[in-house]
mmCIF file of C-alpha atoms in Angstrom:
data_model
loop_
_atom_site.group_PDB
_atom_site.id
_atom_site.type_symbol
_atom_site.label_atom_id
_atom_site.label_comp_id
_atom_site.label_asym_id
_atom_site.label_seq_id
_atom_site.Cartn_x
_atom_site.Cartn_y
_atom_site.Cartn_z
ATOM 1 C CA MET A 754 -11.876 -10.063 -17.087
ATOM 2 C CA LYS A 755 -8.257 -8.958 -16.731
ATOM 3 C CA THR A 756 -5.651 -11.104 -18.478
ATOM 4 C CA LYS A 757 -4.788 -14.155 -16.407
ATOM 5 C CA GLU A 758 -2.146 -16.634 -17.521
ATOM 6 C CA GLY A 759 -1.230 -20.116 -16.401
ATOM 7 C CA MET A 760 -3.337 -22.829 -14.818
ATOM 8 C CA ALA A 761 -7.036 -22.012 -14.668
ATOM 9 C CA ALA A 762 -7.713 -23.785 -11.384
ATOM 10 C CA PHE A 763 -7.053 -22.300 -7.960
ATOM 11 C CA GLU A 764 -6.388 -24.211 -4.785
ATOM 12 C CA GLY A 765 -8.824 -22.608 -2.413
ATOM 13 C CA SER A 766 -11.237 -19.882 -1.550
ATOM 14 C CA LEU A 767 -8.524 -17.440 -0.452
ATOM 15 C CA GLU A 768 -6.835 -17.658 -3.858
ATOM 16 C CA ARG A 769 -10.191 -17.208 -5.556
ATOM 17 C CA ASP A 770 -10.763 -14.060 -3.513
ATOM 18 C CA LEU A 771 -7.303 -12.768 -4.421
ATOM 19 C CA TYR A 772 -8.064 -13.167 -8.150
ATOM 20 C CA VAL A 773 -11.274 -11.162 -7.737
ATOM 21 C CA LEU A 774 -9.201 -8.416 -6.115
ATOM 22 C CA LEU A 775 -6.561 -8.471 -8.839
ATOM 23 C CA ASP A 776 -9.196 -8.326 -11.552
ATOM 24 C CA PHE A 777 -10.616 -5.133 -10.046
ATOM 25 C CA ASP A 778 -7.349 -3.449 -9.101
ATOM 26 C CA PRO A 779 -6.634 -0.728 -11.697
ATOM 27 C CA ASP A 780 -2.911 -0.908 -10.878
ATOM 28 C CA VAL A 781 -2.720 -4.584 -11.949
ATOM 29 C CA SER A 782 -2.137 -5.258 -15.644
ATOM 30 C CA ARG A 783 -2.121 -9.082 -15.516
ATOM 31 C CA PHE A 784 -1.313 -12.012 -13.259
ATOM 32 C CA VAL A 785 0.173 -15.453 -13.829
ATOM 33 C CA GLU A 786 -0.826 -18.465 -11.753
ATOM 34 C CA GLN A 787 1.963 -20.797 -10.545
ATOM 35 C CA PRO A 788 4.533 -18.893 -12.652
ATOM 36 C CA ILE A 789 7.793 -20.640 -11.720
ATOM 37 C CA THR A 790 9.122 -23.627 -9.799
ATOM 38 C CA ILE A 791 12.072 -22.971 -7.485
ATOM 39 C CA GLN A 792 14.624 -25.586 -6.420
ATOM 40 C CA TYR A 793 15.999 -25.209 -2.889
ATOM 41 C CA ARG A 794 17.512 -27.146 0.013
ATOM 42 C CA ASP A 795 15.509 -27.621 3.179
ATOM 43 C CA ASP A 796 16.986 -27.323 6.668
ATOM 44 C CA ARG A 797 18.279 -30.904 6.398
ATOM 45 C CA GLY A 798 20.053 -30.226 3.113
ATOM 46 C CA LYS A 799 17.579 -32.175 0.982
ATOM 47 C CA MET A 800 16.643 -30.743 -2.427
ATOM 48 C CA ARG A 801 13.060 -29.612 -2.679
ATOM 49 C CA SER A 802 10.909 -27.765 -5.211
ATOM 50 C CA TYR A 803 8.425 -24.990 -4.542
ATOM 51 C CA THR A 804 5.912 -23.279 -6.843
ATOM 52 C CA PRO A 805 4.545 -19.944 -5.565
ATOM 53 C CA ASP A 806 0.875 -19.234 -6.253
ATOM 54 C CA VAL A 807 0.918 -16.138 -8.429
ATOM 55 C CA LEU A 808 3.037 -13.477 -10.135
ATOM 56 C CA ILE A 809 1.347 -10.076 -10.314
ATOM 57 C CA HIS A 810 2.335 -7.500 -12.935
ATOM 58 C CA TYR A 811 1.478 -3.833 -12.407
ATOM 59 C CA GLU A 812 0.804 -0.940 -14.738
ATOM 60 C CA LYS A 813 3.996 1.118 -15.080
ATOM 61 C CA THR A 814 2.264 4.499 -15.056
ATOM 62 C CA GLY A 815 1.972 7.382 -12.638
ATOM 63 C CA ASP A 816 4.190 8.629 -9.851
ATOM 64 C CA LYS A 817 4.549 5.190 -8.256
ATOM 65 C CA ALA A 818 5.822 3.404 -11.367
ATOM 66 C CA ALA A 819 9.170 2.714 -9.716
ATOM 67 C CA ASP A 820 7.426 0.881 -6.843
ATOM 68 C CA LYS A 821 5.519 -1.495 -9.132
ATOM 69 C CA ALA A 822 8.011 -4.281 -9.708
ATOM 70 C CA PRO A 823 6.245 -7.621 -10.280
ATOM 71 C CA LEU A 824 5.130 -9.327 -7.060
ATOM 72 C CA LEU A 825 5.667 -13.052 -6.596
ATOM 73 C CA ALA A 826 3.180 -14.146 -3.961
ATOM 74 C CA GLU A 827 2.145 -17.121 -1.872
ATOM 75 C CA VAL A 828 -1.432 -17.250 -0.573
ATOM 76 C CA LYS A 829 -1.894 -18.768 2.875
ATOM 77 C CA PHE A 830 -4.194 -18.409 5.863
ATOM 78 C CA ARG A 831 -2.465 -16.900 8.891
ATOM 79 C CA LYS A 832 -3.312 -19.958 10.990
ATOM 80 C CA GLU A 833 -1.621 -22.245 8.467
ATOM 81 C CA LEU A 834 1.506 -20.061 8.398
ATOM 82 C CA LYS A 835 1.712 -20.111 12.182
ATOM 83 C CA GLU A 836 1.214 -23.862 12.482
ATOM 84 C CA ASP A 837 3.660 -24.851 9.720
ATOM 85 C CA TRP A 838 6.173 -21.981 9.736
ATOM 86 C CA GLY A 839 9.112 -24.360 10.019
ATOM 87 C CA LYS A 840 8.107 -26.024 6.758
ATOM 88 C CA PHE A 841 7.381 -22.774 4.935
ATOM 89 C CA LYS A 842 10.404 -20.739 6.029
ATOM 90 C CA PRO A 843 13.037 -22.381 3.761
ATOM 91 C CA ARG A 844 10.830 -22.253 0.668
ATOM 92 C CA PHE A 845 9.888 -18.615 1.295
ATOM 93 C CA ARG A 846 13.563 -17.739 1.788
ATOM 94 C CA ALA A 847 14.316 -19.387 -1.563
ATOM 95 C CA ALA A 848 11.434 -17.523 -3.221
ATOM 96 C CA TYR A 849 12.692 -14.222 -1.830
ATOM 97 C CA ARG A 850 16.159 -14.836 -3.282
ATOM 98 C CA GLU A 851 14.769 -15.892 -6.655
ATOM 99 C CA ALA A 852 12.447 -12.919 -6.844
ATOM 100 C CA LYS A 853 15.256 -10.507 -5.989
ATOM 101 C CA LYS A 854 17.456 -12.063 -8.681
ATOM 102 C CA ARG A 855 14.719 -11.444 -11.281
ATOM 103 C CA GLY A 856 13.951 -7.896 -10.157
ATOM 104 C CA TRP A 857 10.705 -8.963 -8.496
ATOM 105 C CA ARG A 858 9.402 -8.819 -4.941
ATOM 106 C CA PHE A 859 8.130 -11.737 -2.854
ATOM 107 C CA LYS A 860 5.389 -11.646 -0.273
ATOM 108 C CA THR A 861 2.970 -13.954 1.512
ATOM 109 C CA LEU A 862 -0.643 -12.770 1.259
ATOM 110 C CA THR A 863 -3.098 -13.795 3.968
ATOM 111 C CA GLU A 864 -6.755 -13.146 4.689
ATOM 112 C CA ARG A 865 -5.665 -9.914 6.363
ATOM 113 C CA GLU A 866 -4.514 -8.476 3.021
ATOM 114 C CA ILE A 867 -7.153 -10.175 0.863
ATOM 115 C CA ARG A 868 -10.456 -10.212 2.757
ATOM 116 C CA THR A 869 -10.893 -6.473 2.950
ATOM 117 C CA PRO A 870 -13.645 -3.967 2.102
ATOM 118 C CA PHE A 871 -12.057 -3.793 -1.373
ATOM 119 C CA LEU A 872 -12.866 -7.499 -1.842
ATOM 120 C CA MET A 873 -16.446 -7.064 -0.679
ATOM 121 C CA ASN A 874 -16.873 -4.152 -3.076
ATOM 122 C CA ALA A 875 -15.324 -6.085 -5.964
ATOM 123 C CA LYS A 876 -17.648 -9.052 -5.365
ATOM 124 C CA PHE A 877 -20.633 -6.694 -5.259
ATOM 125 C CA LEU A 878 -19.659 -4.742 -8.381
ATOM 126 C CA ARG A 879 -18.641 -7.587 -10.672
ATOM 127 C CA ARG A 880 -22.291 -8.597 -11.179
ATOM 128 C CA PHE A 881 -22.861 -5.237 -12.882
ATOM 129 C CA ARG A 882 -19.947 -5.480 -15.320
ATOM 130 C CA HIS A 883 -21.654 -7.584 -17.955
ATOM 131 C CA LYS A 884 -25.199 -6.267 -17.707
ATOM 132 C CA GLU A 885 -26.690 -4.723 -20.827
ATOM 133 C CA TYR A 886 -25.560 -1.097 -20.977
ATOM 134 C CA ASP A 887 -28.449 1.362 -20.585
ATOM 135 C CA GLN A 888 -27.158 4.323 -22.579
ATOM 136 C CA ALA A 889 -30.139 6.608 -21.900
ATOM 137 C CA ARG A 890 -29.896 6.300 -18.115
ATOM 138 C CA ALA A 891 -26.099 6.425 -18.210
ATOM 139 C CA ASP A 892 -26.398 9.747 -20.060
ATOM 140 C CA GLN A 893 -28.784 11.057 -17.389
ATOM 141 C CA ILE A 894 -26.281 10.113 -14.693
ATOM 142 C CA TRP A 895 -23.379 11.707 -16.579
ATOM 143 C CA ILE A 896 -25.240 14.963 -17.102
ATOM 144 C CA GLN A 897 -26.154 15.179 -13.410
ATOM 145 C CA MET A 898 -22.687 14.126 -12.251
ATOM 146 C CA LYS A 899 -21.039 16.799 -14.378
ATOM 147 C CA GLN A 900 -23.271 19.391 -12.747
ATOM 148 C CA MET A 901 -22.633 18.148 -9.204
ATOM 149 C CA ARG A 902 -18.979 17.055 -9.714
ATOM 150 C CA GLU A 903 -19.137 15.093 -6.453
ATOM 151 C CA ALA A 904 -22.155 13.418 -4.897
ATOM 152 C CA ASP A 905 -23.301 10.159 -3.348
ATOM 153 C CA PRO A 906 -25.635 7.609 -4.977
ATOM 154 C CA GLU A 907 -28.609 8.673 -2.873
ATOM 155 C CA SER A 908 -28.376 12.398 -3.632
ATOM 156 C CA LEU A 909 -27.485 11.782 -7.271
ATOM 157 C CA VAL A 910 -30.567 9.767 -8.170
ATOM 158 C CA ALA A 911 -32.765 12.043 -6.025
ATOM 159 C CA ALA A 912 -31.590 14.960 -8.164
ATOM 160 C CA ILE A 913 -32.714 13.111 -11.305
ATOM 161 C CA THR A 914 -36.107 11.680 -10.290
ATOM 162 C CA ASP A 915 -38.628 11.301 -7.459
ATOM 163 C CA ASP A 916 -39.943 7.973 -8.723
ATOM 164 C CA LYS A 917 -38.688 5.138 -6.462
ATOM 165 C CA TRP A 918 -38.716 2.530 -9.262
ATOM 166 C CA GLU A 919 -36.775 4.789 -11.585
ATOM 167 C CA LYS A 920 -34.319 5.483 -8.742
ATOM 168 C CA ALA A 921 -33.703 1.736 -8.435
ATOM 169 C CA ARG A 922 -33.012 1.442 -12.164
ATOM 170 C CA LEU A 923 -30.670 4.430 -12.048
ATOM 171 C CA ILE A 924 -28.777 3.000 -9.092
ATOM 172 C CA SER A 925 -28.184 -0.229 -11.020
ATOM 173 C CA VAL A 926 -26.767 1.770 -13.953
ATOM 174 C CA LEU A 927 -24.659 3.864 -11.569
ATOM 175 C CA TRP A 928 -23.050 0.777 -10.013
ATOM 176 C CA GLN A 929 -22.352 -0.478 -13.525
ATOM 177 C CA LEU A 930 -20.523 2.768 -14.330
ATOM 178 C CA VAL A 931 -18.503 2.359 -11.119
ATOM 179 C CA ALA A 932 -17.744 -1.289 -11.969
ATOM 180 C CA LEU A 933 -16.532 -0.272 -15.429
ATOM 181 C CA GLY A 934 -14.265 2.394 -13.938
ATOM 182 C CA GLU A 935 -16.173 5.286 -15.488
ATOM 183 C CA ILE A 936 -17.182 6.918 -12.200
ATOM 184 C CA GLY A 937 -14.815 7.202 -9.260
ATOM 185 C CA VAL A 938 -15.404 5.805 -5.785
ATOM 186 C CA ALA A 939 -13.162 4.789 -2.875
ATOM 187 C CA LEU A 940 -13.112 1.002 -3.246
ATOM 188 C CA THR A 941 -11.126 0.608 -0.033
ATOM 189 C CA GLU A 942 -14.186 1.685 1.985
ATOM 190 C CA PRO A 943 -17.515 -0.200 2.208
ATOM 191 C CA LEU A 944 -19.871 0.897 -0.573
ATOM 192 C CA ASN A 945 -23.295 2.210 0.348
ATOM 193 C CA MET A 946 -25.820 4.818 -0.743
ATOM 194 C CA ARG A 947 -23.826 7.571 0.992
ATOM 195 C CA SER A 948 -20.452 6.695 -0.510
ATOM 196 C CA ARG A 949 -18.721 9.643 -2.168
ATOM 197 C CA ILE A 950 -18.648 9.349 -5.953
ATOM 198 C CA TRP A 951 -16.996 11.686 -8.442
ATOM 199 C CA VAL A 952 -16.348 12.337 -12.114
ATOM 200 C CA LEU A 953 -13.037 10.828 -13.200
ATOM 201 C CA PRO A 954 -10.634 13.054 -15.170
#
C-alpha cells in the first residue's frame, strides 16, 4: 500500500473510500491523516481549533508538476456541508489561509469527488494486488499484448486460448497486471471485458 502517515483510524466510510482512491492514484506519492491543527476565531470571536482530515502529496513529475502542490482536504458528505455550513465556513476559511501560507491548496472533498467509477475500479482491482504472481500466464499476456498493442480483455484472452477455464485464469492475471500498473487502462471509466487496455511505455 502507498505510504500513509499519521493516525491509522479514519472517521467514516467516505474517508475510507478516499484512502482507497489515493492508494491507487499514480499521481499521489503519500498522504498524511490529520496533518495539522489550526487555531482560528469563530464568527463570535471565540478561539477554536480545527484539524483537517488529510494532506495529500503528489508526484512532482510530468508536464503538470507545477499544478501538484500538496492538497489539504476535509472530507464531508454534501448533505452535512449544506446543513452545517455556518459552522464549517470559519474553519474552512482558516484552513484556506493556512494552506496558502504553506504553499498548499485546501479543498473539501465530498461523495461527488470520491464515489466515482475510479473508486469502484480501485475496490475491484485491489483484491488482485497481493495474489500470487503467475509468471507463465503473465508472459503469455505480455507476448500477445505486444503483438496487438491495444485490445480489450475479451479479445486478448480469446487470441490466446479457446478454453473457457483458461480464459478465466488469464483474466485474473490480466487484472493483476492492471492493478500493479503494468498494463494501462482508463480507471476513470467503469471496467469491463470490453475496456480498452494497452501496453504502457
